[in-house]
């Protein structure tokens, strides 16, 4: 297999690289991949700029955090408290000005699937300018990796990066600068001038310990802030792990692993040296005044005992509050107590579904409800808040099965619960199933997690999914004696909306705005619950 390597001791002709990030308001995480590419390109002498679509007042119909606040999944927040303001100018005007001013030699777009349609709209707005300048456009990310045929089919796109792009982008920029043909750059699908499509080989996953520290200089200062539990923090993303050892069917991690294995490569799952993590943390505190660390690993605690000890010893010198995401079965009293002592502030747990058999068969999540309940008693013992993430609207799911998710959440004293409509992202095992069942076509592009449900199944309609989404927190928190009333609030009718707003106001005033319950979105006692715990 051919291997692209970082360019060493080669004379580079600098070029201008413009990144486009087609993000929407409410999707607040700063994209670490762009920050890493920025560092790599600058390391090789190139000039880099970014057009970030996040904080524009233009309506694209998506406000992720706003949707979650409407459904009581998160506490509402006011971005103006940190000086975060929306731009009143146009995406299109500002992007065109950026192209005119910077005169890029390469345009690179990093996109997820739910951003792709906006990405196309933005590229279309500058198509005449890039055509006149003959500026090539490359698109990369998880979505282009698993649906490269869809991305490359656009006449606005010249190249697609399939797999990781660290080496490929550096090689591509070098070749463009030197005027060298780039048709054979590894990991790229390239449209040639004579109309052919070249699909180059895929290299091994990059050694993440060889990469430079991410460079945040592209981002406006307000992009360094992120909401957490109703407050804004200067919060920066830290990489400790890339990939995930688990096989969840709704996630692309198992497909990433298979993708590289099928291309004859080594394991996709990699861990970063704790000394490098430490240096990055210290740099962010000193140079970016970081207030809160955001460890964006899929499963943060997928580490050995030695690695765990190394992290705790390292982080006790940082002692900033931090967030992590992990699975319930990875935590113990000992681990959470120690993590809390060095700064652990909040955990996000992926539980996804409350029915053990369904969860095991279709989601490839094998653990017992009784174990989840016991494990999730641990964080509060040590003053650590946590949220639980759930999904509904899976293929083969029914309303009755979905209510098992409600029941399990009623047994858990979470600080808040999120529930999302199932989204069949390209590159996930469940995407293949939904296509086989005829619910989506290969060409269908998914929506945002907080958008309306994509699947409309005969046994569990999209309107039922949407109704349960908006009333989920009420079902979990309110006594069962109120469930008939809540069921009426699911309906998107004048009466249903009136009842929902009334229940929402009651819930907000009594249980969220109560000073003693500010961080605890639970409502009422855990009584009248159906048994969902298996006997074995």
PDB file of C-alpha atoms in Angstrom, residues 4 15 25-26 49 62 72 82 93 125 130 182 251 271 311 315 336 354 416 441 453 488 496 504:
ATOM      1  CA  UNK A   4       1.831   9.577   2.031  1.00  0.00           C
ATOM      2  CA  UNK A  15      -0.570  28.568  -1.023  1.00  0.00           C
ATOM      3  CA  UNK A  25     -26.369  27.937  15.347  1.00  0.00           C
ATOM      4  CA  UNK A  26     -26.810  25.683  18.369  1.00  0.00           C
ATOM      5  CA  UNK A  49      -8.332  31.200   6.674  1.00  0.00           C
ATOM      6  CA  UNK A  62     -31.835  24.220  12.756  1.00  0.00           C
ATOM      7  CA  UNK A  72     -36.741  20.571  28.499  1.00  0.00           C
ATOM      8  CA  UNK A  82     -20.352  36.175  27.333  1.00  0.00           C
ATOM      9  CA  UNK A  93     -22.048  38.021   1.003  1.00  0.00           C
ATOM     10  CA  UNK A 125     -22.911  30.857  -3.850  1.00  0.00           C
ATOM     11  CA  UNK A 130     -13.987  29.524  -7.962  1.00  0.00           C
ATOM     12  CA  UNK A 182      -2.211  15.587  -7.613  1.00  0.00           C
ATOM     13  CA  UNK A 251     -22.548   4.819  15.367  1.00  0.00           C
ATOM     14  CA  UNK A 271      -4.692   6.608  22.281  1.00  0.00           C
ATOM     15  CA  UNK A 311      -4.479  10.810  33.484  1.00  0.00           C
ATOM     16  CA  UNK A 315      -4.801  16.333  35.524  1.00  0.00           C
ATOM     17  CA  UNK A 336     -15.470   8.542  39.721  1.00  0.00           C
ATOM     18  CA  UNK A 354     -34.593   0.999  27.812  1.00  0.00           C
ATOM     19  CA  UNK A 416     -31.085  15.869  32.659  1.00  0.00           C
ATOM     20  CA  UNK A 441     -32.671   5.594  -0.202  1.00  0.00           C
ATOM     21  CA  UNK A 453     -37.772  12.240  12.566  1.00  0.00           C
ATOM     22  CA  UNK A 488     -52.647  14.866  25.071  1.00  0.00           C
ATOM     23  CA  UNK A 496     -52.125  19.653  22.491  1.00  0.00           C
ATOM     24  CA  UNK A 504     -43.831  22.891  30.476  1.00  0.00           C
TER      25      UNK A 504
END
